[in-house]
mmCIF file of C-alpha atoms in Angstrom:
data_model
loop_
_atom_site.group_PDB
_atom_site.id
_atom_site.type_symbol
_atom_site.label_atom_id
_atom_site.label_comp_id
_atom_site.label_asym_id
_atom_site.label_seq_id
_atom_site.Cartn_x
_atom_site.Cartn_y
_atom_site.Cartn_z
ATOM 1 C CA MET A 59 0.000 0.000 0.000
ATOM 2 C CA GLY A 60 1.439 3.354 -1.003
ATOM 3 C CA ALA A 61 2.171 5.880 1.722
ATOM 4 C CA LEU A 62 0.078 8.536 -0.005
ATOM 5 C CA HIS A 63 -2.902 6.167 -0.292
ATOM 6 C CA ALA A 64 -2.623 5.358 3.413
ATOM 7 C CA LEU A 65 -2.376 9.052 4.282
ATOM 8 C CA ALA A 66 -5.452 9.844 2.167
ATOM 9 C CA LEU A 67 -7.469 7.192 3.995
ATOM 10 C CA ASN A 68 -6.238 8.467 7.365
ATOM 11 C CA VAL A 69 -7.376 11.973 6.432
ATOM 12 C CA ARG A 70 -10.779 10.682 5.261
ATOM 13 C CA TYR A 71 -11.315 8.973 8.607
ATOM 14 C CA ALA A 72 -10.268 12.085 10.523
ATOM 15 C CA PHE A 73 -11.909 14.811 8.424
ATOM 16 C CA ARG A 74 -15.123 16.275 9.827
ATOM 17 C CA PRO A 75 -16.669 19.370 8.148
ATOM 18 C CA ARG A 76 -18.405 20.183 11.440
ATOM 19 C CA LYS A 77 -14.982 20.518 13.085
ATOM 20 C CA PRO A 78 -13.182 23.301 11.144
ATOM 21 C CA LEU A 79 -10.583 23.838 13.877
ATOM 22 C CA LEU A 80 -9.730 20.145 13.709
ATOM 23 C CA THR A 81 -9.241 20.438 9.941
ATOM 24 C CA LEU A 82 -6.711 23.230 10.447
ATOM 25 C CA ARG A 83 -4.856 21.259 13.114
ATOM 26 C CA LEU A 84 -4.759 18.141 10.933
ATOM 27 C CA ALA A 85 -3.397 20.132 7.998
ATOM 28 C CA LYS A 86 -0.677 21.595 10.227
ATOM 29 C CA ALA A 87 0.220 18.130 11.561
ATOM 30 C CA VAL A 88 0.546 16.691 8.057
ATOM 31 C CA VAL A 89 2.724 19.581 6.841
ATOM 32 C CA LEU A 90 5.030 19.396 9.868
ATOM 33 C CA ALA A 91 5.407 15.626 9.480
ATOM 34 C CA LYS A 92 5.636 15.316 5.700
ATOM 35 C CA VAL A 93 7.329 18.580 4.679
ATOM 36 C CA PHE A 94 9.411 19.537 7.707
ATOM 37 C CA ARG A 95 9.997 15.941 8.907
ATOM 38 C CA GLN A 96 9.120 16.790 12.482
ATOM 39 C CA THR A 97 8.335 13.881 14.798
ATOM 40 C CA ARG A 98 5.454 15.047 16.944
ATOM 41 C CA LEU A 99 2.940 13.324 19.161
ATOM 42 C CA ARG A 100 -0.172 12.308 17.217
ATOM 43 C CA TYR A 101 -2.302 9.995 19.354
ATOM 44 C CA VAL A 102 -3.053 9.669 23.070
ATOM 45 C CA ASP A 103 -4.904 6.577 24.229
ATOM 46 C CA PHE A 104 -6.672 6.782 27.603
ATOM 47 C CA ALA A 105 -7.730 3.614 29.403
ATOM 48 C CA VAL A 106 -10.579 5.160 31.386
ATOM 49 C CA ASP A 107 -11.366 2.045 33.438
ATOM 50 C CA PHE A 108 -10.739 -1.700 33.309
ATOM 51 C CA ALA A 109 -14.284 -2.937 33.995
ATOM 52 C CA CYS A 110 -15.657 -5.079 31.166
ATOM 53 C CA ASN A 111 -18.762 -7.085 30.284
ATOM 54 C CA LEU A 112 -16.797 -9.788 28.434
ATOM 55 C CA ARG A 113 -14.018 -12.189 29.363
ATOM 56 C CA CYS A 114 -11.702 -12.205 26.379
ATOM 57 C CA GLU A 115 -9.158 -14.965 25.965
ATOM 58 C CA HIS A 116 -6.232 -12.576 25.432
ATOM 59 C CA CYS A 117 -7.170 -9.750 27.847
ATOM 60 C CA PHE A 118 -4.173 -7.595 28.782
ATOM 61 C CA ALA A 119 -6.045 -4.807 30.569
ATOM 62 C CA ALA A 120 -6.924 -6.764 33.704
ATOM 63 C CA ALA A 121 -3.211 -7.097 34.480
ATOM 64 C CA LEU A 122 -2.978 -3.304 34.862
ATOM 65 C CA ALA A 123 -5.953 -2.908 37.202
ATOM 66 C CA GLN A 124 -5.142 -1.648 40.699
ATOM 67 C CA PRO A 125 -8.408 -1.353 42.678
ATOM 68 C CA GLY A 126 -8.353 1.358 45.317
ATOM 69 C CA ARG A 127 -5.712 3.472 43.612
ATOM 70 C CA SER A 128 -6.593 7.133 42.894
ATOM 71 C CA THR A 129 -7.756 7.728 39.338
ATOM 72 C CA MET A 130 -7.682 10.664 36.959
ATOM 73 C CA GLN A 131 -10.545 13.150 37.218
ATOM 74 C CA ALA A 132 -11.925 15.575 34.617
ATOM 75 C CA ALA A 133 -9.438 18.306 35.566
ATOM 76 C CA ASP A 134 -6.571 15.853 35.102
ATOM 77 C CA TYR A 135 -7.780 14.901 31.632
ATOM 78 C CA THR A 136 -8.075 18.593 30.749
ATOM 79 C CA ARG A 137 -4.512 19.269 31.917
ATOM 80 C CA VAL A 138 -2.991 16.234 30.200
ATOM 81 C CA ALA A 139 -4.898 16.855 26.952
ATOM 82 C CA ALA A 140 -3.572 20.426 26.842
ATOM 83 C CA GLN A 141 -0.022 19.147 27.337
ATOM 84 C CA ALA A 142 -0.524 16.528 24.625
ATOM 85 C CA MET A 143 -1.867 19.099 22.163
ATOM 86 C CA ARG A 144 1.212 21.268 22.703
ATOM 87 C CA LEU A 145 3.271 18.218 21.738
ATOM 88 C CA GLY A 146 1.203 17.832 18.552
ATOM 89 C CA ALA A 147 -1.584 15.406 19.486
ATOM 90 C CA VAL A 148 -4.643 15.552 17.204
ATOM 91 C CA ASN A 149 -6.323 12.278 18.215
ATOM 92 C CA PHE A 150 -7.586 11.222 21.628
ATOM 93 C CA SER A 151 -8.827 7.675 22.051
ATOM 94 C CA PHE A 152 -10.702 6.050 24.926
ATOM 95 C CA GLN A 153 -10.627 2.374 25.796
ATOM 96 C CA GLY A 154 -10.896 0.027 28.777
ATOM 97 C CA GLY A 155 -11.893 -2.627 29.674
ATOM 98 C CA GLU A 156 -15.096 -1.604 27.997
ATOM 99 C CA PRO A 157 -15.282 2.215 27.981
ATOM 100 C CA LEU A 158 -19.039 2.294 27.411
ATOM 101 C CA LEU A 159 -19.431 1.014 30.987
ATOM 102 C CA PHE A 160 -17.571 4.054 32.329
ATOM 103 C CA PRO A 161 -20.138 6.506 33.746
ATOM 104 C CA ARG A 162 -17.979 9.610 33.173
ATOM 105 C CA LEU A 163 -17.047 8.889 29.555
ATOM 106 C CA GLY A 164 -18.819 11.975 28.183
ATOM 107 C CA GLU A 165 -17.096 14.143 30.767
ATOM 108 C CA VAL A 166 -13.580 12.971 29.905
ATOM 109 C CA ILE A 167 -14.256 13.215 26.165
ATOM 110 C CA ALA A 168 -15.339 16.826 26.662
ATOM 111 C CA ALA A 169 -12.101 17.474 28.589
ATOM 112 C CA CYS A 170 -10.150 16.514 25.465
ATOM 113 C CA ARG A 171 -11.711 19.266 23.326
ATOM 114 C CA PRO A 172 -13.532 17.232 20.652
ATOM 115 C CA GLY A 173 -14.022 20.311 18.473
ATOM 116 C CA ARG A 174 -10.254 20.471 17.940
ATOM 117 C CA ASN A 175 -9.354 16.772 17.947
ATOM 118 C CA VAL A 176 -10.241 13.426 16.433
ATOM 119 C CA ILE A 177 -12.104 11.447 19.084
ATOM 120 C CA SER A 178 -12.141 7.665 18.903
ATOM 121 C CA VAL A 179 -13.526 5.001 21.208
ATOM 122 C CA THR A 180 -12.347 1.390 21.268
ATOM 123 C CA THR A 181 -15.212 -0.914 22.187
ATOM 124 C CA ASN A 182 -16.313 -4.531 21.946
ATOM 125 C CA GLY A 183 -19.462 -3.166 20.278
ATOM 126 C CA THR A 184 -22.010 -5.087 22.335
ATOM 127 C CA LEU A 185 -23.343 -1.950 24.063
ATOM 128 C CA LEU A 186 -23.805 0.159 20.927
ATOM 129 C CA THR A 187 -27.555 0.606 21.243
ATOM 130 C CA PRO A 188 -29.257 3.246 19.063
ATOM 131 C CA GLU A 189 -29.388 5.582 22.073
ATOM 132 C CA ARG A 190 -25.714 5.085 22.903
ATOM 133 C CA VAL A 191 -24.613 5.666 19.314
ATOM 134 C CA ALA A 192 -26.579 8.925 19.212
ATOM 135 C CA GLU A 193 -24.994 9.963 22.508
ATOM 136 C CA LEU A 194 -21.476 9.208 21.278
ATOM 137 C CA LYS A 195 -22.032 11.229 18.121
ATOM 138 C CA ALA A 196 -23.363 14.156 20.159
ATOM 139 C CA TRP A 197 -20.213 14.022 22.303
ATOM 140 C CA GLY A 198 -18.075 14.454 19.171
ATOM 141 C CA VAL A 199 -16.916 10.868 18.632
ATOM 142 C CA ASP A 200 -15.548 10.462 15.092
ATOM 143 C CA ILE A 201 -14.342 6.849 15.044
ATOM 144 C CA LEU A 202 -15.420 3.649 16.743
ATOM 145 C CA THR A 203 -12.755 0.950 16.743
ATOM 146 C CA VAL A 204 -14.723 -2.241 17.254
ATOM 147 C CA SER A 205 -13.129 -5.507 18.349
ATOM 148 C CA LEU A 206 -14.090 -8.264 15.912
ATOM 149 C CA ASP A 207 -11.973 -11.394 15.653
ATOM 150 C CA SER A 208 -13.789 -13.683 13.225
ATOM 151 C CA ALA A 209 -16.541 -13.533 10.651
ATOM 152 C CA ILE A 210 -17.794 -16.810 12.122
ATOM 153 C CA ALA A 211 -20.056 -16.069 15.082
ATOM 154 C CA GLU A 212 -19.092 -19.112 17.156
ATOM 155 C CA GLU A 213 -15.371 -18.354 16.814
ATOM 156 C CA HIS A 214 -15.732 -14.723 17.809
ATOM 157 C CA ASP A 215 -18.022 -15.554 20.748
ATOM 158 C CA ARG A 216 -15.634 -18.216 22.024
ATOM 159 C CA PHE A 217 -12.669 -15.824 21.872
ATOM 160 C CA ARG A 218 -14.618 -13.052 23.624
ATOM 161 C CA GLY A 219 -16.029 -15.352 26.287
ATOM 162 C CA ARG A 220 -19.756 -14.790 25.846
ATOM 163 C CA PRO A 221 -22.402 -16.296 23.536
ATOM 164 C CA GLY A 222 -24.268 -13.805 21.368
ATOM 165 C CA THR A 223 -21.380 -11.319 21.258
ATOM 166 C CA PHE A 224 -20.934 -11.519 17.480
ATOM 167 C CA GLU A 225 -24.567 -10.716 16.758
ATOM 168 C CA ALA A 226 -24.604 -7.778 19.183
ATOM 169 C CA THR A 227 -21.307 -6.433 17.827
ATOM 170 C CA MET A 228 -22.407 -6.606 14.199
ATOM 171 C CA ALA A 229 -25.627 -4.771 15.074
ATOM 172 C CA GLY A 230 -23.568 -2.079 16.810
ATOM 173 C CA ILE A 231 -21.326 -1.687 13.772
ATOM 174 C CA GLU A 232 -24.325 -1.162 11.505
ATOM 175 C CA ARG A 233 -25.775 1.438 13.884
ATOM 176 C CA GLY A 234 -22.499 3.328 13.967
ATOM 177 C CA LEU A 235 -22.226 3.358 10.182
ATOM 178 C CA ALA A 236 -25.833 4.489 9.824
ATOM 179 C CA ALA A 237 -25.130 7.396 12.199
ATOM 180 C CA GLY A 238 -22.184 8.559 10.096
ATOM 181 C CA ILE A 239 -19.491 7.491 12.546
ATOM 182 C CA HIS A 240 -16.422 5.933 10.949
ATOM 183 C CA ILE A 241 -15.832 2.320 11.961
ATOM 184 C CA SER A 242 -12.524 0.515 12.110
ATOM 185 C CA LEU A 243 -12.095 -3.101 13.142
ATOM 186 C CA GLY A 244 -9.523 -4.307 15.642
ATOM 187 C CA THR A 245 -8.843 -7.944 14.795
ATOM 188 C CA VAL A 246 -6.560 -10.095 16.934
ATOM 189 C CA VAL A 247 -4.695 -12.613 14.780
ATOM 190 C CA THR A 248 -2.586 -15.577 15.861
ATOM 191 C CA HIS A 249 -0.505 -18.174 14.075
ATOM 192 C CA GLN A 250 -3.498 -20.507 14.341
ATOM 193 C CA SER A 251 -6.174 -18.078 13.133
ATOM 194 C CA LEU A 252 -4.376 -15.963 10.543
ATOM 195 C CA HIS A 253 -5.240 -18.005 7.455
ATOM 196 C CA SER A 254 -8.671 -19.102 8.645
ATOM 197 C CA GLU A 255 -12.031 -18.640 6.981
ATOM 198 C CA GLY A 256 -13.055 -16.361 9.840
ATOM 199 C CA ILE A 257 -10.196 -13.903 9.222
ATOM 200 C CA ARG A 258 -10.667 -13.990 5.440
ATOM 201 C CA GLY A 259 -14.332 -13.193 5.980
ATOM 202 C CA LEU A 260 -13.461 -10.157 8.103
ATOM 203 C CA MET A 261 -11.017 -8.899 5.477
ATOM 204 C CA ASP A 262 -13.710 -9.175 2.821
ATOM 205 C CA LEU A 263 -16.196 -7.402 5.096
ATOM 206 C CA ALA A 264 -13.807 -4.523 5.762
ATOM 207 C CA ILE A 265 -13.037 -3.977 2.077
ATOM 208 C CA ARG A 266 -16.688 -4.280 1.053
ATOM 209 C CA LYS A 267 -17.870 -1.765 3.648
ATOM 210 C CA ARG A 268 -14.793 0.467 3.314
ATOM 211 C CA MET A 269 -13.791 0.048 6.939
ATOM 212 C CA ILE A 270 -10.167 -0.057 8.061
ATOM 213 C CA LEU A 271 -9.227 -3.410 9.586
ATOM 214 C CA TYR A 272 -6.234 -3.388 11.920
ATOM 215 C CA PHE A 273 -4.423 -6.685 12.379
ATOM 216 C CA ILE A 274 -3.693 -6.784 16.139
ATOM 217 C CA LEU A 275 -0.578 -8.899 16.599
ATOM 218 C CA PRO A 276 -0.563 -11.388 19.501
ATOM 219 C CA VAL A 277 1.363 -10.264 22.572
ATOM 220 C CA ARG A 278 2.653 -12.075 25.653
ATOM 221 C CA ALA A 279 0.762 -9.888 28.096
ATOM 222 C CA GLY A 280 -2.103 -10.365 30.533
ATOM 223 C CA ARG A 281 -3.768 -13.750 30.086
ATOM 224 C CA TRP A 282 -1.365 -14.603 27.264
ATOM 225 C CA ALA A 283 1.837 -13.916 29.206
ATOM 226 C CA GLU A 284 2.769 -17.610 29.089
ATOM 227 C CA ASN A 285 1.350 -18.338 25.645
ATOM 228 C CA THR A 286 3.986 -18.684 22.940
ATOM 229 C CA GLN A 287 1.978 -20.952 20.628
ATOM 230 C CA MET A 288 -0.036 -18.033 19.240
ATOM 231 C CA LEU A 289 2.997 -15.981 18.155
ATOM 232 C CA LEU A 290 3.343 -15.226 14.453
ATOM 233 C CA THR A 291 6.074 -16.728 12.283
ATOM 234 C CA GLU A 292 8.136 -14.853 9.707
ATOM 235 C CA ASP A 293 5.905 -16.367 7.014
ATOM 236 C CA ASP A 294 2.848 -15.066 8.866
ATOM 237 C CA LEU A 295 4.338 -11.564 9.028
ATOM 238 C CA ARG A 296 5.189 -11.619 5.323
ATOM 239 C CA TRP A 297 1.595 -12.597 4.539
ATOM 240 C CA ILE A 298 0.251 -9.716 6.639
ATOM 241 C CA GLY A 299 2.615 -7.394 4.797
ATOM 242 C CA GLU A 300 1.238 -8.612 1.479
ATOM 243 C CA GLN A 301 -2.330 -7.919 2.612
ATOM 244 C CA THR A 302 -1.547 -4.391 3.805
ATOM 245 C CA ARG A 303 0.038 -3.663 0.433
ATOM 246 C CA ARG A 304 -2.892 -4.978 -1.566
ATOM 247 C CA SER A 305 -5.579 -2.894 0.131
ATOM 248 C CA PRO A 306 -5.527 0.412 2.063
ATOM 249 C CA TYR A 307 -8.274 -0.989 4.286
ATOM 250 C CA LEU A 308 -6.021 -3.749 5.657
ATOM 251 C CA ARG A 309 -3.220 -2.582 7.904
ATOM 252 C CA THR A 310 -1.314 -2.784 11.148
ATOM 253 C CA ASP A 311 -0.665 0.157 13.469
ATOM 254 C CA PHE A 312 2.560 0.699 11.527
ATOM 255 C CA GLN A 313 0.563 2.270 8.663
ATOM 256 C CA ALA A 314 -1.265 4.766 10.911
ATOM 257 C CA ASN A 315 1.677 7.113 11.484
ATOM 258 C CA LEU A 316 2.077 10.632 10.168
ATOM 259 C CA GLY A 317 5.778 9.838 9.920
ATOM 260 C CA PRO A 318 7.434 6.771 8.371
ATOM 261 C CA ILE A 319 5.928 3.297 8.485
ATOM 262 C CA GLY A 320 7.023 1.518 11.653
ATOM 263 C CA CYS A 321 6.427 1.427 15.387
ATOM 264 C CA GLY A 322 5.032 4.803 16.464
ATOM 265 C CA ALA A 323 5.321 4.157 20.218
ATOM 266 C CA ALA A 324 6.615 7.213 22.166
ATOM 267 C CA LYS A 325 7.206 9.187 18.978
ATOM 268 C CA GLU A 326 3.550 9.474 17.965
ATOM 269 C CA ILE A 327 1.665 7.381 20.539
ATOM 270 C CA LEU A 328 1.228 7.386 24.309
ATOM 271 C CA TYR A 329 -1.114 5.254 26.448
ATOM 272 C CA LEU A 330 -2.316 6.285 29.915
ATOM 273 C CA THR A 331 -3.850 4.091 32.587
ATOM 274 C CA PRO A 332 -6.706 5.406 34.762
ATOM 275 C CA TYR A 333 -4.074 6.074 37.457
ATOM 276 C CA GLY A 334 -2.018 8.439 35.305
ATOM 277 C CA ASP A 335 0.783 6.002 34.448
ATOM 278 C CA VAL A 336 2.192 6.725 30.999
ATOM 279 C CA LEU A 337 3.084 3.796 28.752
ATOM 280 C CA VAL A 338 4.148 4.037 25.127
ATOM 281 C CA CYS A 339 1.897 1.177 24.045
ATOM 282 C CA PRO A 340 -0.995 -0.717 25.674
ATOM 283 C CA PHE A 341 1.007 -3.943 25.351
ATOM 284 C CA LEU A 342 4.340 -2.704 26.751
ATOM 285 C CA HIS A 343 3.620 -2.712 30.464
ATOM 286 C CA VAL A 344 6.371 -0.283 31.376
ATOM 287 C CA ALA A 345 5.572 3.151 32.844
ATOM 288 C CA PHE A 346 7.913 5.979 31.883
ATOM 289 C CA GLY A 347 6.294 8.278 34.418
ATOM 290 C CA ASN A 348 3.026 9.415 35.919
ATOM 291 C CA VAL A 349 1.135 12.594 35.054
ATOM 292 C CA PHE A 350 0.573 13.340 38.746
ATOM 293 C CA GLU A 351 4.357 13.646 39.112
ATOM 294 C CA ASP A 352 5.768 14.809 35.750
ATOM 295 C CA GLY A 353 4.631 16.668 32.665
ATOM 296 C CA LEU A 354 3.865 14.687 29.521
ATOM 297 C CA ALA A 355 6.806 16.239 27.646
ATOM 298 C CA THR A 356 9.259 15.096 30.324
ATOM 299 C CA ILE A 357 7.837 11.577 30.307
ATOM 300 C CA ARG A 358 7.929 11.308 26.505
ATOM 301 C CA THR A 359 11.528 12.569 26.402
ATOM 302 C CA ARG A 360 12.461 9.888 28.931
ATOM 303 C CA ALA A 361 10.904 7.191 26.752
ATOM 304 C CA LEU A 362 12.686 8.455 23.643
ATOM 305 C CA ARG A 363 16.026 7.695 25.296
ATOM 306 C CA VAL A 364 15.335 4.002 24.646
ATOM 307 C CA PRO A 365 16.990 3.476 21.233
ATOM 308 C CA GLN A 366 14.227 1.197 19.924
ATOM 309 C CA LEU A 367 11.632 3.873 20.764
ATOM 310 C CA ALA A 368 13.628 6.759 19.308
ATOM 311 C CA VAL A 369 13.193 5.419 15.761
ATOM 312 C CA TYR A 370 10.341 3.952 13.713
ATOM 313 C CA HIS A 371 11.400 0.425 14.611
ATOM 314 C CA GLN A 372 10.528 -2.146 11.955
ATOM 315 C CA LYS A 373 9.511 -4.893 14.377
ATOM 316 C CA CYS A 374 6.674 -4.807 16.887
ATOM 317 C CA LEU A 375 8.509 -4.502 20.197
ATOM 318 C CA ALA A 376 5.684 -6.228 22.063
ATOM 319 C CA SER A 377 5.044 -9.063 19.612
ATOM 320 C CA THR A 378 7.797 -9.822 17.090
ATOM 321 C CA ASP A 379 11.134 -8.420 18.347
ATOM 322 C CA ALA A 380 12.404 -11.513 20.135
ATOM 323 C CA GLU A 381 15.555 -9.826 21.474
ATOM 324 C CA PHE A 382 13.652 -6.862 22.970
ATOM 325 C CA ILE A 383 11.047 -9.186 24.488
ATOM 326 C CA GLU A 384 13.652 -11.474 26.051
ATOM 327 C CA ARG A 385 15.903 -8.688 27.345
ATOM 328 C CA HIS A 386 13.297 -6.205 28.540
ATOM 329 C CA LEU A 387 9.646 -7.169 28.239
ATOM 330 C CA SER A 388 10.089 -10.565 29.880
ATOM 331 C CA LYS A 389 10.624 -8.726 33.175
ATOM 332 C CA THR A 390 6.917 -7.887 33.162
ATOM 333 C CA PHE A 391 5.688 -11.455 32.653
ATOM 334 C CA HIS A 392 5.757 -12.479 36.324
ATOM 335 C CA ALA A 393 5.649 -9.078 38.006
ATOM 336 C CA GLU A 394 3.352 -8.847 41.041
ATOM 337 C CA LYS A 395 2.163 -5.368 40.064
ATOM 338 C CA LEU A 396 2.064 -3.722 36.648
ATOM 339 C CA PRO A 397 3.161 -1.565 35.004
ATOM 340 C CA LEU A 398 6.816 -1.781 36.040
ATOM 341 C CA ARG A 399 8.770 1.449 36.375
ATOM 342 C CA TRP A 400 10.984 2.223 33.379
ATOM 343 C CA ASP A 401 14.175 2.003 35.481
ATOM 344 C CA GLU A 402 13.194 -1.517 36.572
ATOM 345 C CA VAL A 403 13.232 -2.599 32.931
ATOM 346 C CA PHE A 404 15.963 -0.487 31.322
ATOM 347 C CA GLY A 405 19.426 -0.013 32.830
ATOM 348 C CA PRO A 406 21.845 2.843 32.048
ATOM 349 C CA GLU A 407 23.421 0.695 29.344
ATOM 350 C CA ASP A 408 20.023 0.468 27.593
ATOM 351 C CA LEU A 409 19.524 4.236 27.253
ATOM 352 C CA GLU A 410 20.984 6.862 24.947
ATOM 353 C CA GLY A 411 23.558 8.863 26.927
ATOM 354 C CA GLY A 412 23.478 6.507 29.933
ATOM 355 C CA LYS A 413 21.522 7.154 33.126
#
């Protein structure tokens, strides 16, 4: 897939005539990235809560839950969003758990200035009733990223841990499309599922309905911390690469950047837990700081001292870079409490310029 074709599709998903200030900010972001080659923050992903109505086979979020710990309030989201926008962020995303269970979702979306930013919500889709879809649109939500892992109902339901999930999710997708909200699919693939009828059916669905499908690579995190059987082979990765080149609607996160294709963690992407811990990716359970203690710019600069995060790395650090996983990420596999602090995972020898 050509870079310009990918960029055009990204712009189509983000463009909203009813948000003229967003249009100006998107244009500025594209010019700074493509013309002036500036590497600026693009996307901030907030996990608003870890409660969920499903029990997914691969769940990573439950490993980060710390009941009783103080959580971010509306004023904190306002402060962090302002810091992120100064660093270049134009997209704020909300996930969980299941974010539609979070009673203050509208409040935290409003804190992130939806008139000036792309607002996306990652959901399992089962709670997308007509009333909820209308509410999300009124709040300024532009994109719903819906988890869908097979075009075969029984397979999807088994993976998500509840019968009837596929039917409810598909109904939610149709309601979102009918309301004019862009839909993207988040599809977890494994070595066992990648070439299956269920995945092929989802690819066909995405292309037919002009929805972006993101291949979510399997990660040793959460309930899959000990699972190595699901990891992708080099042949699997080559096949995914072929699919992303043949259609702009099939991609990994590597194609979502404003900058070069590759891992955007830290450079363009940050992920925050409900407790203010700042990770560079939902699947790398390493905190580079906390927004109750440091500013976002300081935390991002700290993360960029890790050489693999300072560049658009060509392997997924959480899924396919075996050396990075063995040397660094493996420290999180048996940790009693996550995320680990950055200095528990990276020593002075692992950072640019030493300690």
